[in-house]
PDB file of C-alpha atoms in Angstrom:
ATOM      1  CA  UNK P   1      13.872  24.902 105.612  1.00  0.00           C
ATOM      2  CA  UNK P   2      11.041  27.285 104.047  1.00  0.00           C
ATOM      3  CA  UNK P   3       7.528  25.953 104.111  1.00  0.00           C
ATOM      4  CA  UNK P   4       7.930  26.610  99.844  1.00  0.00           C
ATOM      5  CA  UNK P   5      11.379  24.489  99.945  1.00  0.00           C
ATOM      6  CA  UNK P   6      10.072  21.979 102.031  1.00  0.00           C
ATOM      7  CA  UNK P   7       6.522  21.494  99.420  1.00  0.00           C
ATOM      8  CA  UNK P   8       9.007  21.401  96.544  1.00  0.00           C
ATOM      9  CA  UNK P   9      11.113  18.457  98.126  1.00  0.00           C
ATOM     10  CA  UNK P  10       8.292  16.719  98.820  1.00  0.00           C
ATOM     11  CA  UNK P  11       6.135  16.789  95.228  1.00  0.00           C
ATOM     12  CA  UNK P  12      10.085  15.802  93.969  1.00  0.00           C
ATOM     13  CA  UNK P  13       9.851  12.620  95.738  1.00  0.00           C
ATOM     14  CA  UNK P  14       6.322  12.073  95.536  1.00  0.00           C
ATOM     15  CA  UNK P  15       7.033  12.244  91.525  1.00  0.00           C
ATOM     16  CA  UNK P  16      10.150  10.218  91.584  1.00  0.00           C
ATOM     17  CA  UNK P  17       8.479   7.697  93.589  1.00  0.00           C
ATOM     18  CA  UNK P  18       5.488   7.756  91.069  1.00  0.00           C
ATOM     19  CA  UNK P  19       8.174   7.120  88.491  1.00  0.00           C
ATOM     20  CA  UNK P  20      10.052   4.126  90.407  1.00  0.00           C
ATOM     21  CA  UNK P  21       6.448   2.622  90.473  1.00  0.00           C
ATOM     22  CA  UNK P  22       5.798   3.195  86.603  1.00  0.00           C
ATOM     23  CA  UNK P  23       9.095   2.083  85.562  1.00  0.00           C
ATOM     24  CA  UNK P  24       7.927  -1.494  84.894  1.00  0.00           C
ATOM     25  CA  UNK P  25       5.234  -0.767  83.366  1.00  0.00           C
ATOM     26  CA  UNK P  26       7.777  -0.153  80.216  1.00  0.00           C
ATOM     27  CA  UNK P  27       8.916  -3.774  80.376  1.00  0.00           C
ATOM     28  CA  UNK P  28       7.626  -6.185  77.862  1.00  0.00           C
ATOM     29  CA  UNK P  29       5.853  -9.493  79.693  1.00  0.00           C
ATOM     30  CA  UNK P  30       5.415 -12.448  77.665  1.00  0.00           C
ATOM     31  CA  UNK P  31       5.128 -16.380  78.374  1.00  0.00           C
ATOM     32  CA  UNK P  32       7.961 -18.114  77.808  1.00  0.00           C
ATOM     33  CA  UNK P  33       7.338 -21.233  75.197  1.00  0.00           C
ATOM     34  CA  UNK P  34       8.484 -24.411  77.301  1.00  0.00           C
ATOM     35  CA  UNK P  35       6.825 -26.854  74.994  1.00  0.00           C
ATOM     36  CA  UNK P  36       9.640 -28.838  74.547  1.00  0.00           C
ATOM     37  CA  UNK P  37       9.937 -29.337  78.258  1.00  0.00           C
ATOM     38  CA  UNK P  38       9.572 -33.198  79.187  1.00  0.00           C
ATOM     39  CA  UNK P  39       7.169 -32.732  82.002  1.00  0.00           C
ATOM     40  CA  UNK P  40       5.745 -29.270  83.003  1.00  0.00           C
ATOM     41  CA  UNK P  41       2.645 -30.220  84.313  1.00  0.00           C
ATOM     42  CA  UNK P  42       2.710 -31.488  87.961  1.00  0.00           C
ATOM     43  CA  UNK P  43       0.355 -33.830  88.940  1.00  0.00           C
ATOM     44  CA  UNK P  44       0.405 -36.075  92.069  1.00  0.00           C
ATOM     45  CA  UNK P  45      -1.705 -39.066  93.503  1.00  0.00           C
ATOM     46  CA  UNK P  46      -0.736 -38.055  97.543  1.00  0.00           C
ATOM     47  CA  UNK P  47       1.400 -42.044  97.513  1.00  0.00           C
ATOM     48  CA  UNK P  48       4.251 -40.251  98.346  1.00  0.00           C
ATOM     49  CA  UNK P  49       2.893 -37.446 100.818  1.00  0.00           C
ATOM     50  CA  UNK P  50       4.419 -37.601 104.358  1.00  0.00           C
ATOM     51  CA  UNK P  51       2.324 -35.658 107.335  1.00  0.00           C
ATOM     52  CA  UNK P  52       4.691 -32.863 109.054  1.00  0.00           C
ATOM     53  CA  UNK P  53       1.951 -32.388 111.661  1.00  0.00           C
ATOM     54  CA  UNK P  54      -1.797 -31.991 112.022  1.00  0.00           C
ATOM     55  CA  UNK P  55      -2.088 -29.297 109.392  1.00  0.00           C
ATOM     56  CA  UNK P  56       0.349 -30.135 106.912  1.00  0.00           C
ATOM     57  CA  UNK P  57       1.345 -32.625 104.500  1.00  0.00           C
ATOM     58  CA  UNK P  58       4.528 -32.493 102.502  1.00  0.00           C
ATOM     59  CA  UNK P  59       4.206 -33.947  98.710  1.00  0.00           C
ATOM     60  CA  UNK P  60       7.601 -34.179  97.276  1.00  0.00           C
ATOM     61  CA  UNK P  61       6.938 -34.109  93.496  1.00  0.00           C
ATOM     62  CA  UNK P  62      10.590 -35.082  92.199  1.00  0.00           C
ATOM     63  CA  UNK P  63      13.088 -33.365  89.737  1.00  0.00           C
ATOM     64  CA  UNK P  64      10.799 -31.359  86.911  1.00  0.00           C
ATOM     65  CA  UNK P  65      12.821 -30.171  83.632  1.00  0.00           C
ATOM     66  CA  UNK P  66      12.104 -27.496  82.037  1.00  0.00           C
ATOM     67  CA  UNK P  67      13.820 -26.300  78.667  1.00  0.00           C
ATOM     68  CA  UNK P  68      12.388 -22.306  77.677  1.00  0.00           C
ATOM     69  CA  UNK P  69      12.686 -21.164  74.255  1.00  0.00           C
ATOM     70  CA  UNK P  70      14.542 -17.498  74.883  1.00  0.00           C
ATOM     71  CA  UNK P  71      15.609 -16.604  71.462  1.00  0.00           C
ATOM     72  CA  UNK P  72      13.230 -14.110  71.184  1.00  0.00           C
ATOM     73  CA  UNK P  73      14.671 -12.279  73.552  1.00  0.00           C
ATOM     74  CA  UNK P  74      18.718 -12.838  73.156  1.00  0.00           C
ATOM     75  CA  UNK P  75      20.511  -9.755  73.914  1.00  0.00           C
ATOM     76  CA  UNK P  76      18.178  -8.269  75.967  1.00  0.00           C
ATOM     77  CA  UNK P  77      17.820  -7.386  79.900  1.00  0.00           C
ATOM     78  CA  UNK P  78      15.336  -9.852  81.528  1.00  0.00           C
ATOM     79  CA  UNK P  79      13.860 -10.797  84.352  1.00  0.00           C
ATOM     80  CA  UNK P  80      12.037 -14.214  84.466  1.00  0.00           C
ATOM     81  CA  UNK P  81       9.392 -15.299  86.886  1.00  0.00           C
ATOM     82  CA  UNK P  82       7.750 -18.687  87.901  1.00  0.00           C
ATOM     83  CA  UNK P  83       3.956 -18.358  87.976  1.00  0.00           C
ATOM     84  CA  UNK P  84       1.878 -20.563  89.760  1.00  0.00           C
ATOM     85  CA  UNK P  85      -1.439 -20.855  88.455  1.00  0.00           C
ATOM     86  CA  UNK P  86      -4.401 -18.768  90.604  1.00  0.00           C
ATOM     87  CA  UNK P  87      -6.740 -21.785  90.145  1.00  0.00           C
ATOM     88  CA  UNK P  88      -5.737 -25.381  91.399  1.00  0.00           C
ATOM     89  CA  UNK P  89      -8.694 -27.841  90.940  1.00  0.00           C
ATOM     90  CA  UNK P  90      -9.724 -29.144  94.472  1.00  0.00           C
ATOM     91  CA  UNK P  91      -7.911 -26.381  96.324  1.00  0.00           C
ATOM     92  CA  UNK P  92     -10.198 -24.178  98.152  1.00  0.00           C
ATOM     93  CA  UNK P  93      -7.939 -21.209  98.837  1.00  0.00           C
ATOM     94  CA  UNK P  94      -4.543 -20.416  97.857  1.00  0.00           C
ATOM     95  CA  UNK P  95      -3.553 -20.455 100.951  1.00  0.00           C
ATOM     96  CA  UNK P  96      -4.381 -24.322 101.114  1.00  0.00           C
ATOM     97  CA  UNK P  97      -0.848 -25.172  99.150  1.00  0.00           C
ATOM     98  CA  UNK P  98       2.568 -23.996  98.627  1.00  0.00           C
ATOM     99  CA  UNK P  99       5.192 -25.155  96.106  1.00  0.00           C
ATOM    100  CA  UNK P 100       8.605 -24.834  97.155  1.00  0.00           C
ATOM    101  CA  UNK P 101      11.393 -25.046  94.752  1.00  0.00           C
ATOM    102  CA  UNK P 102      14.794 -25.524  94.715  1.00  0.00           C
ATOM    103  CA  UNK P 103      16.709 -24.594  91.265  1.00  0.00           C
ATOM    104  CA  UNK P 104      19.632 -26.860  90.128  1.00  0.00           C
ATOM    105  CA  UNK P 105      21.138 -24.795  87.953  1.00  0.00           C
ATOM    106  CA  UNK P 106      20.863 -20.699  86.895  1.00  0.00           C
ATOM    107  CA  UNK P 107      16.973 -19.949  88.356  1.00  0.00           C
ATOM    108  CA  UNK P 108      16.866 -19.323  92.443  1.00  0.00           C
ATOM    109  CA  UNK P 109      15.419 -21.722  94.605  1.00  0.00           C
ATOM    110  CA  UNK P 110      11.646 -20.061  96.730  1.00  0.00           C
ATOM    111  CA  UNK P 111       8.468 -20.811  97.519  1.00  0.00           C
ATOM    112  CA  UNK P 112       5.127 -19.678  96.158  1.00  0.00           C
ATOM    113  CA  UNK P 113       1.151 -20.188  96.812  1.00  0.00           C
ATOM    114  CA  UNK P 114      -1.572 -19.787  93.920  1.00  0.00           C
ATOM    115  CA  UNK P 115      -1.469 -17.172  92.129  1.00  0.00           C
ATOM    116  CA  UNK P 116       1.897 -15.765  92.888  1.00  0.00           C
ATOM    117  CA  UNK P 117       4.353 -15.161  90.250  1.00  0.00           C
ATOM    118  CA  UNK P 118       7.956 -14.791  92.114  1.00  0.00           C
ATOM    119  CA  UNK P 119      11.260 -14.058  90.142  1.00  0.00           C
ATOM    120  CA  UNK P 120      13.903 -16.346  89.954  1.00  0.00           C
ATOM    121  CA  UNK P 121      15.999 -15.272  87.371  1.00  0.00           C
ATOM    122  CA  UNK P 122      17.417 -11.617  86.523  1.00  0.00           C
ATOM    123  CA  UNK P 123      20.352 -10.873  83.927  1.00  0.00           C
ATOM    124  CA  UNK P 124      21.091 -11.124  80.091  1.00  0.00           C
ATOM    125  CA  UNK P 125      19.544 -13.465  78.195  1.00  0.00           C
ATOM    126  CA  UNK P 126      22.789 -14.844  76.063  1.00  0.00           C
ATOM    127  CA  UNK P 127      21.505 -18.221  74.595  1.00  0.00           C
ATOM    128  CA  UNK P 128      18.795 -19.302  72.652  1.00  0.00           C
ATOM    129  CA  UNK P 129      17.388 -21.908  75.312  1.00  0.00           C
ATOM    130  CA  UNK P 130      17.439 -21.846  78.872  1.00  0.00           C
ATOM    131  CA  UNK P 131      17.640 -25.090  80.976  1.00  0.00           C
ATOM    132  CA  UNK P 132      16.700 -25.864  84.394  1.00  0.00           C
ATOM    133  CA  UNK P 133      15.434 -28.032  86.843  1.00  0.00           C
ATOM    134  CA  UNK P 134      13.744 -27.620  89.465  1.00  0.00           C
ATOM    135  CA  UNK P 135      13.236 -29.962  92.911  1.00  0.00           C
ATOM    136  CA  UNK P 136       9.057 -29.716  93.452  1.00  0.00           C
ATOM    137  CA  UNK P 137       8.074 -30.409  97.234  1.00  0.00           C
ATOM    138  CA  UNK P 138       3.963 -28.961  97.953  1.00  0.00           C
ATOM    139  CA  UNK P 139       2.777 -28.536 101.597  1.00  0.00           C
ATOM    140  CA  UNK P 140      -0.575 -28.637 101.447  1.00  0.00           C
ATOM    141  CA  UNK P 141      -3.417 -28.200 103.887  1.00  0.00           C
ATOM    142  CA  UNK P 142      -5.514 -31.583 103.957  1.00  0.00           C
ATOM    143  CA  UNK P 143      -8.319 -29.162 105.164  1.00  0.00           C
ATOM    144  CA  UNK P 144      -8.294 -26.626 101.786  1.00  0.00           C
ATOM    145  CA  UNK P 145      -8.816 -29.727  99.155  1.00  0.00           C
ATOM    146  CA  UNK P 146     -11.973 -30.685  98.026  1.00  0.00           C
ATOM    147  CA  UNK P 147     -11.202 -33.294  96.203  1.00  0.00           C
ATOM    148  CA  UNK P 148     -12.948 -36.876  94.935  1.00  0.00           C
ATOM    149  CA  UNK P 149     -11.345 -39.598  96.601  1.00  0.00           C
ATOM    150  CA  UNK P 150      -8.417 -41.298  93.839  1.00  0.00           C
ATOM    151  CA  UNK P 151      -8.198 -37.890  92.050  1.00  0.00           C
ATOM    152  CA  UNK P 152      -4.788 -36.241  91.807  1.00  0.00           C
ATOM    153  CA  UNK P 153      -3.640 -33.051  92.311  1.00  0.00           C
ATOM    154  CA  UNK P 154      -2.611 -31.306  89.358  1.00  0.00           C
ATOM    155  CA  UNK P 155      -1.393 -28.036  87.958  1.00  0.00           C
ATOM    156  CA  UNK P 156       0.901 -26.270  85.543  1.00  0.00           C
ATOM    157  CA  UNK P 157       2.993 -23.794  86.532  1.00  0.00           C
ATOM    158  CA  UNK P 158       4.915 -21.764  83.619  1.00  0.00           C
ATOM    159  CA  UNK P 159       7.645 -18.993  83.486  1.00  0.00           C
ATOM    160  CA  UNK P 160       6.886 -15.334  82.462  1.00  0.00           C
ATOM    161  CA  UNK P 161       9.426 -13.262  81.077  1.00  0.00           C
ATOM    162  CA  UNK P 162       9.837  -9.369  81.637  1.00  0.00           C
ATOM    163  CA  UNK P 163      12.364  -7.571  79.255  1.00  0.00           C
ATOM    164  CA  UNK P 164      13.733  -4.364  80.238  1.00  0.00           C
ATOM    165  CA  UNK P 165      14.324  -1.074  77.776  1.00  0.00           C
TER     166      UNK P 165
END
């Protein structure tokens, strides 16, 4: 291949690549309105924590419902994402905590730390509410929290959606 070929392939991919990477920045991001949800904001009091080893203590938080108002976006391509707040009060670092989830009905199942926001759905939205529940379990790093003694850990987590064009 000529040195003039082999320049031209290259800027084509460099530019395609740039163009991969700019591609979502046409998507539309907006919180999704879970106000009717029964219980989005976690909080727990450590009663039920169990240690896993000398690091680590698992918090299982339970079964949370959530119910997100989509009709704004009906008909469209969308991708929606869990975000887990950047700022936990009492946590140190993010990487003192991790949620795990595990969907029960449409939304995948993952794991996250603070500040992450990880996708767990991707299709059409077709229905004016969405409705899912998820199974909460933290691991947590006894050595990250700075908390008073009696407080709880608590945060709220919500769900971001991205349409497509």
């Amino acid at each position: 291949m000529k040195p003039s070929c082999l320049r031209r392939s290259t800027a084509a991919a460099a530019l395609l690549c740039g163009a991969a990477l700019v591609a979502p920045a046409w998507a539309n991001i907006a919180r999704l309105d879970d106000s009717t949800s029964p219980r989005a904001h976690v909080r727990s009091d450590f009663s039920n924590a169990q240690a896993m080893d000398g690091h680590v203590v698992v918090l299982p938080l339970g079964r949370i419902e959530y119910r997100l108002a989509m009709t704004p976006h009906m008909g469209r391509r969308a991708r929606i994402f869990y975000v887990i707040p950047a700022n936990v009060a009492g946590l140190r670092s993010p990487a003192g905590m991790q949620v795990q989830w595990r969907g029960s009905g449409a939304f995948a199942s993952g794991s996250g730390r603070p500040g992450d926001r990880v996708q767990v759905w991707n299709g059409v939205v077709q229905a004016p509410w969405m409705n899912e529940t998820f199974d909460l379990t933290l691991r947590i790093d006894p050595r990250e929290l700075r908390m008073p003694a009696g407080s709880a850990l608590s945060f709220e987590s919500f769900f971001e959606i991205e349409t497509l064009p």
